[in-house]
Amino acid sequence: QQQVKQSPQSLIVQKGGISIINCAYENTAFDYFPWYQQFPGKGPALLIAIRPDVSEKKEGRFTISFNKSAKQFSLHIMDSQPGDSATYFCAASSAGNTPLVFGKGTRLSVIA
Amino acid sequence: DGGITQSPKYLFRKEGQNVTLSCEQNLNHDAMYWYRQDPGQGLRLIYYSQIVNDFQKGDIAEGYSVSREKKESFPLTVTSAQKNPTAFYLCASSIDLYGAGGLFFGSGTQLSVL
């Protein structure tokens, strides 16, 4: 059973454009939603995370939008750069109670 | 430098052979994890450990075994019972159980079957 559904599977964006990756979850007990960034041949690294007490969190060019009623959250990358080309994973958990469950990942390619 | 060291980077397994993947951390984290990554499948949890001499099965533990004799080390053995072992294996650690403060990953081991 896939508890976190991520889309799209791959994404191509022009340099300077906005990259949007979406995730949906089913378990209403989830209360922690991180995004991880992975470059080829490397392990993932925490990019940004949100808890459901806020609807949006911004860190530099990266923004998480959270819709509790729809059980959806998304990552927006503003002014996308070739260096942002990587695989992005969303995840969810009941913080402190269950392990993180990861989405299947989105391969982002930013082209000049 | 603080971090997680996985070795080897590449590993080949023959049929019927057990192989062990190494994971060492100097972050002084209590919790450690093993994930399996297959193309297009995301990261799936194999085993995790909160403290020394204690560990729990994740979603896909069959065919794998672990030990946690030291806080810094969490080796994973891929046994001959794992019929499809080819994958990228990632070790991670966190200061808190379940990683709500962030998971720190190693650079992975690519395991292939000869």
mmCIF file of C-alpha atoms in Angstrom:
data_model
loop_
_atom_site.group_PDB
_atom_site.id
_atom_site.type_symbol
_atom_site.label_atom_id
_atom_site.label_comp_id
_atom_site.label_asym_id
_atom_site.label_seq_id
_atom_site.Cartn_x
_atom_site.Cartn_y
_atom_site.Cartn_z
ATOM 1 C CA GLN A 1 0.000 0.000 0.000
ATOM 2 C CA GLN A 2 1.506 3.272 -1.115
ATOM 3 C CA GLN A 3 0.747 5.827 1.548
ATOM 4 C CA VAL A 4 2.272 8.824 -0.244
ATOM 5 C CA LYS A 5 1.567 9.348 -3.934
ATOM 6 C CA GLN A 6 3.953 11.652 -5.774
ATOM 7 C CA SER A 7 3.590 13.205 -9.216
ATOM 8 C CA PRO A 8 4.847 13.730 -11.806
ATOM 9 C CA GLN A 9 7.418 10.971 -12.179
ATOM 10 C CA SER A 10 9.625 13.265 -14.262
ATOM 11 C CA LEU A 11 9.607 16.963 -15.027
ATOM 12 C CA ILE A 12 11.466 19.176 -17.483
ATOM 13 C CA VAL A 13 11.531 22.903 -16.783
ATOM 14 C CA GLN A 14 13.196 25.793 -18.538
ATOM 15 C CA LYS A 15 15.819 27.737 -16.615
ATOM 16 C CA GLY A 16 14.109 30.501 -14.678
ATOM 17 C CA GLY A 17 10.772 28.718 -14.643
ATOM 18 C CA ILE A 18 8.757 27.302 -11.742
ATOM 19 C CA SER A 19 9.002 23.598 -10.904
ATOM 20 C CA ILE A 20 5.986 22.098 -9.128
ATOM 21 C CA ILE A 21 5.893 18.626 -7.596
ATOM 22 C CA ASN A 22 2.796 17.291 -5.874
ATOM 23 C CA CYS A 23 2.175 14.706 -3.180
ATOM 24 C CA ALA A 24 -0.970 13.243 -1.677
ATOM 25 C CA TYR A 25 -1.307 11.185 1.469
ATOM 26 C CA GLU A 26 -4.010 9.021 2.995
ATOM 27 C CA ASN A 27 -3.142 8.670 6.668
ATOM 28 C CA THR A 28 -4.717 11.519 8.623
ATOM 29 C CA ALA A 29 -2.312 10.821 11.500
ATOM 30 C CA PHE A 30 0.582 12.157 9.431
ATOM 31 C CA ASP A 31 1.813 15.468 10.818
ATOM 32 C CA TYR A 32 5.294 15.907 9.389
ATOM 33 C CA PHE A 33 5.986 16.422 5.682
ATOM 34 C CA PRO A 34 9.592 16.786 4.500
ATOM 35 C CA TRP A 35 11.091 17.015 1.042
ATOM 36 C CA TYR A 36 14.435 15.437 0.196
ATOM 37 C CA GLN A 37 16.743 16.227 -2.721
ATOM 38 C CA GLN A 38 19.001 13.576 -4.240
ATOM 39 C CA PHE A 39 21.779 14.044 -6.781
ATOM 40 C CA PRO A 40 22.984 11.061 -8.850
ATOM 41 C CA GLY A 41 25.173 8.653 -6.905
ATOM 42 C CA LYS A 42 24.503 10.414 -3.613
ATOM 43 C CA GLY A 43 22.180 9.941 -0.691
ATOM 44 C CA PRO A 44 19.141 12.206 -0.291
ATOM 45 C CA ALA A 45 19.433 15.372 1.788
ATOM 46 C CA LEU A 46 16.687 17.168 3.674
ATOM 47 C CA LEU A 47 15.574 20.216 1.699
ATOM 48 C CA ILE A 48 12.604 21.655 3.560
ATOM 49 C CA ALA A 49 9.839 20.376 5.846
ATOM 50 C CA ILE A 50 6.421 21.514 7.045
ATOM 51 C CA ARG A 51 3.992 20.650 9.802
ATOM 52 C CA PRO A 52 0.209 21.042 9.382
ATOM 53 C CA ASP A 53 -0.108 24.068 11.650
ATOM 54 C CA VAL A 54 0.929 26.270 8.710
ATOM 55 C CA SER A 55 -0.217 26.266 5.090
ATOM 56 C CA GLU A 56 3.034 27.421 3.541
ATOM 57 C CA LYS A 57 6.742 27.472 4.324
ATOM 58 C CA LYS A 58 9.377 29.224 2.264
ATOM 59 C CA GLU A 59 13.146 28.834 2.309
ATOM 60 C CA GLY A 60 14.901 30.769 -0.403
ATOM 61 C CA ARG A 61 13.603 29.611 -3.784
ATOM 62 C CA PHE A 62 11.892 26.552 -2.265
ATOM 63 C CA THR A 63 8.311 26.672 -0.954
ATOM 64 C CA ILE A 64 6.077 23.962 0.484
ATOM 65 C CA SER A 65 2.339 24.486 0.169
ATOM 66 C CA PHE A 66 0.120 22.357 2.395
ATOM 67 C CA ASN A 67 -3.607 21.655 2.079
ATOM 68 C CA LYS A 68 -4.780 19.681 5.093
ATOM 69 C CA SER A 69 -8.383 19.205 3.954
ATOM 70 C CA ALA A 70 -7.288 17.812 0.601
ATOM 71 C CA LYS A 71 -4.441 15.833 2.190
ATOM 72 C CA GLN A 72 -2.014 17.230 -0.338
ATOM 73 C CA PHE A 73 1.260 19.103 -0.238
ATOM 74 C CA SER A 74 3.519 20.404 -2.940
ATOM 75 C CA LEU A 75 7.027 21.704 -3.553
ATOM 76 C CA HIS A 76 7.518 24.812 -5.647
ATOM 77 C CA ILE A 77 10.974 25.737 -6.915
ATOM 78 C CA MET A 78 11.046 29.329 -8.115
ATOM 79 C CA ASP A 79 13.565 30.561 -10.692
ATOM 80 C CA SER A 80 14.652 26.981 -11.366
ATOM 81 C CA GLN A 81 18.347 26.539 -12.173
ATOM 82 C CA PRO A 82 20.290 23.723 -13.876
ATOM 83 C CA GLY A 83 21.875 23.006 -10.489
ATOM 84 C CA ASP A 84 18.399 22.100 -9.195
ATOM 85 C CA SER A 85 18.362 19.089 -11.541
ATOM 86 C CA ALA A 86 17.958 16.157 -9.167
ATOM 87 C CA THR A 87 15.438 13.652 -7.893
ATOM 88 C CA TYR A 88 13.024 14.984 -5.298
ATOM 89 C CA PHE A 89 11.202 12.839 -2.759
ATOM 90 C CA CYS A 90 8.301 13.834 -0.593
ATOM 91 C CA ALA A 91 7.730 11.970 2.645
ATOM 92 C CA ALA A 92 5.331 11.867 5.548
ATOM 93 C CA SER A 93 5.138 10.519 9.057
ATOM 94 C CA SER A 94 3.401 10.798 12.368
ATOM 95 C CA ALA A 95 6.301 12.639 13.978
ATOM 96 C CA GLY A 96 7.939 10.633 16.714
ATOM 97 C CA ASN A 97 5.593 7.710 16.236
ATOM 98 C CA THR A 98 6.191 6.149 12.828
ATOM 99 C CA PRO A 99 9.041 5.956 10.318
ATOM 100 C CA LEU A 100 9.007 8.234 7.304
ATOM 101 C CA VAL A 101 7.110 6.966 4.268
ATOM 102 C CA PHE A 102 8.553 8.197 1.000
ATOM 103 C CA GLY A 103 6.943 8.950 -2.335
ATOM 104 C CA LYS A 104 8.389 7.341 -5.451
ATOM 105 C CA GLY A 105 10.326 10.426 -6.471
ATOM 106 C CA THR A 106 10.336 13.013 -9.248
ATOM 107 C CA ARG A 107 13.290 13.418 -11.559
ATOM 108 C CA LEU A 108 13.633 17.127 -12.332
ATOM 109 C CA SER A 109 15.673 18.369 -15.267
ATOM 110 C CA VAL A 110 16.196 22.106 -15.642
ATOM 111 C CA ILE A 111 17.337 23.010 -19.128
ATOM 112 C CA ALA A 112 18.945 26.244 -20.286
ATOM 113 C CA ASP B 1 34.003 15.817 9.307
ATOM 114 C CA GLY B 2 30.787 14.476 10.769
ATOM 115 C CA GLY B 3 28.726 12.192 8.640
ATOM 116 C CA ILE B 4 27.784 8.718 7.542
ATOM 117 C CA THR B 5 30.211 6.460 5.732
ATOM 118 C CA GLN B 6 28.974 3.560 3.660
ATOM 119 C CA SER B 7 31.259 0.964 2.135
ATOM 120 C CA PRO B 8 31.875 -0.395 -0.333
ATOM 121 C CA LYS B 9 30.449 1.946 -2.984
ATOM 122 C CA TYR B 10 29.929 -0.983 -5.361
ATOM 123 C CA LEU B 11 29.399 -4.622 -4.426
ATOM 124 C CA PHE B 12 28.767 -7.741 -6.446
ATOM 125 C CA ARG B 13 27.036 -10.837 -5.117
ATOM 126 C CA LYS B 14 27.179 -14.336 -6.478
ATOM 127 C CA GLU B 15 24.187 -16.655 -6.334
ATOM 128 C CA GLY B 16 23.730 -18.145 -2.868
ATOM 129 C CA GLN B 17 26.173 -15.764 -1.255
ATOM 130 C CA ASN B 18 25.609 -13.540 1.750
ATOM 131 C CA VAL B 19 27.123 -10.061 1.567
ATOM 132 C CA THR B 20 27.473 -7.376 4.232
ATOM 133 C CA LEU B 21 27.187 -3.650 3.671
ATOM 134 C CA SER B 22 28.955 -1.391 6.132
ATOM 135 C CA CYS B 23 27.531 1.780 7.688
ATOM 136 C CA GLU B 24 29.395 3.927 10.202
ATOM 137 C CA GLN B 25 28.342 7.308 11.647
ATOM 138 C CA ASN B 26 30.176 9.830 13.814
ATOM 139 C CA LEU B 27 27.198 12.116 14.376
ATOM 140 C CA ASN B 28 26.454 10.600 17.789
ATOM 141 C CA HIS B 29 22.940 9.794 16.571
ATOM 142 C CA ASP B 30 20.930 7.174 18.398
ATOM 143 C CA ALA B 31 18.734 6.063 15.497
ATOM 144 C CA MET B 32 19.978 4.390 12.326
ATOM 145 C CA TYR B 33 18.156 3.076 9.273
ATOM 146 C CA TRP B 34 18.606 1.048 6.112
ATOM 147 C CA TYR B 35 16.661 1.893 2.969
ATOM 148 C CA ARG B 36 16.505 0.198 -0.378
ATOM 149 C CA GLN B 37 16.145 2.330 -3.514
ATOM 150 C CA ASP B 38 14.997 0.884 -6.825
ATOM 151 C CA PRO B 39 14.483 3.046 -9.931
ATOM 152 C CA GLY B 40 11.052 4.648 -9.811
ATOM 153 C CA GLN B 41 10.213 2.991 -6.478
ATOM 154 C CA GLY B 42 11.297 5.569 -3.963
ATOM 155 C CA LEU B 43 12.943 4.591 -0.697
ATOM 156 C CA ARG B 44 11.689 1.587 1.187
ATOM 157 C CA LEU B 45 12.617 0.905 4.804
ATOM 158 C CA ILE B 46 14.401 -2.389 5.500
ATOM 159 C CA TYR B 47 15.392 -2.155 9.184
ATOM 160 C CA TYR B 48 15.883 0.521 11.785
ATOM 161 C CA SER B 49 17.465 0.737 15.203
ATOM 162 C CA GLN B 50 16.867 3.152 18.028
ATOM 163 C CA ILE B 51 19.533 1.929 20.437
ATOM 164 C CA VAL B 52 22.382 -0.544 20.649
ATOM 165 C CA ASN B 53 21.331 -4.200 20.578
ATOM 166 C CA ASP B 54 17.808 -3.341 19.471
ATOM 167 C CA PHE B 55 16.313 -3.093 15.979
ATOM 168 C CA GLN B 56 12.952 -3.364 14.243
ATOM 169 C CA LYS B 57 11.827 -4.631 10.868
ATOM 170 C CA GLY B 58 10.728 -2.143 8.264
ATOM 171 C CA ASP B 59 8.455 -2.733 5.305
ATOM 172 C CA ILE B 60 10.759 -5.081 3.355
ATOM 173 C CA ALA B 61 12.900 -6.920 5.934
ATOM 174 C CA GLU B 62 12.628 -10.394 4.385
ATOM 175 C CA GLY B 63 16.001 -11.640 3.144
ATOM 176 C CA TYR B 64 17.965 -9.103 5.187
ATOM 177 C CA SER B 65 19.546 -9.072 8.640
ATOM 178 C CA VAL B 66 21.194 -6.382 10.758
ATOM 179 C CA SER B 67 23.112 -5.957 13.987
ATOM 180 C CA ARG B 68 23.722 -2.980 16.256
ATOM 181 C CA GLU B 69 26.597 -3.847 18.576
ATOM 182 C CA LYS B 70 27.947 -0.300 18.655
ATOM 183 C CA LYS B 71 26.183 3.046 18.494
ATOM 184 C CA GLU B 72 28.308 4.084 15.525
ATOM 185 C CA SER B 73 27.792 0.996 13.386
ATOM 186 C CA PHE B 74 24.766 -0.610 11.735
ATOM 187 C CA PRO B 75 25.822 -3.235 9.165
ATOM 188 C CA LEU B 76 23.303 -4.808 6.799
ATOM 189 C CA THR B 77 23.615 -8.383 5.554
ATOM 190 C CA VAL B 78 21.873 -9.308 2.336
ATOM 191 C CA THR B 79 21.280 -13.025 2.623
ATOM 192 C CA SER B 80 20.853 -15.636 -0.076
ATOM 193 C CA ALA B 81 17.146 -15.614 0.787
ATOM 194 C CA GLN B 82 16.833 -12.193 -0.869
ATOM 195 C CA LYS B 83 16.086 -13.264 -4.438
ATOM 196 C CA ASN B 84 16.197 -9.815 -6.008
ATOM 197 C CA PRO B 85 19.007 -7.989 -4.226
ATOM 198 C CA THR B 86 20.098 -5.661 -7.037
ATOM 199 C CA ALA B 87 19.436 -2.136 -5.747
ATOM 200 C CA PHE B 88 20.978 0.998 -4.296
ATOM 201 C CA TYR B 89 21.204 0.684 -0.513
ATOM 202 C CA LEU B 90 21.157 3.754 1.679
ATOM 203 C CA CYS B 91 22.050 4.015 5.349
ATOM 204 C CA ALA B 92 20.766 6.933 7.389
ATOM 205 C CA SER B 93 20.808 8.231 10.928
ATOM 206 C CA SER B 94 18.824 10.713 12.961
ATOM 207 C CA ILE B 95 19.137 12.361 16.325
ATOM 208 C CA ASP B 96 15.547 11.421 17.125
ATOM 209 C CA LEU B 97 13.607 8.255 16.468
ATOM 210 C CA TYR B 98 11.899 8.238 13.062
ATOM 211 C CA GLY B 99 13.788 11.247 11.758
ATOM 212 C CA ALA B 100 11.373 14.098 12.393
ATOM 213 C CA GLY B 101 14.442 16.267 12.904
ATOM 214 C CA GLY B 102 15.858 15.131 9.577
ATOM 215 C CA LEU B 103 17.455 11.987 8.243
ATOM 216 C CA PHE B 104 21.148 12.131 7.369
ATOM 217 C CA PHE B 105 22.052 9.744 4.561
ATOM 218 C CA GLY B 106 25.277 8.139 3.449
ATOM 219 C CA SER B 107 26.314 8.039 -0.213
ATOM 220 C CA GLY B 108 24.974 4.547 -0.731
ATOM 221 C CA THR B 109 26.143 1.133 -1.889
ATOM 222 C CA GLN B 110 25.144 -0.217 -5.303
ATOM 223 C CA LEU B 111 24.679 -3.965 -5.049
ATOM 224 C CA SER B 112 24.545 -6.063 -8.194
ATOM 225 C CA VAL B 113 24.176 -9.776 -8.796
ATOM 226 C CA LEU B 114 26.786 -11.557 -10.902
#
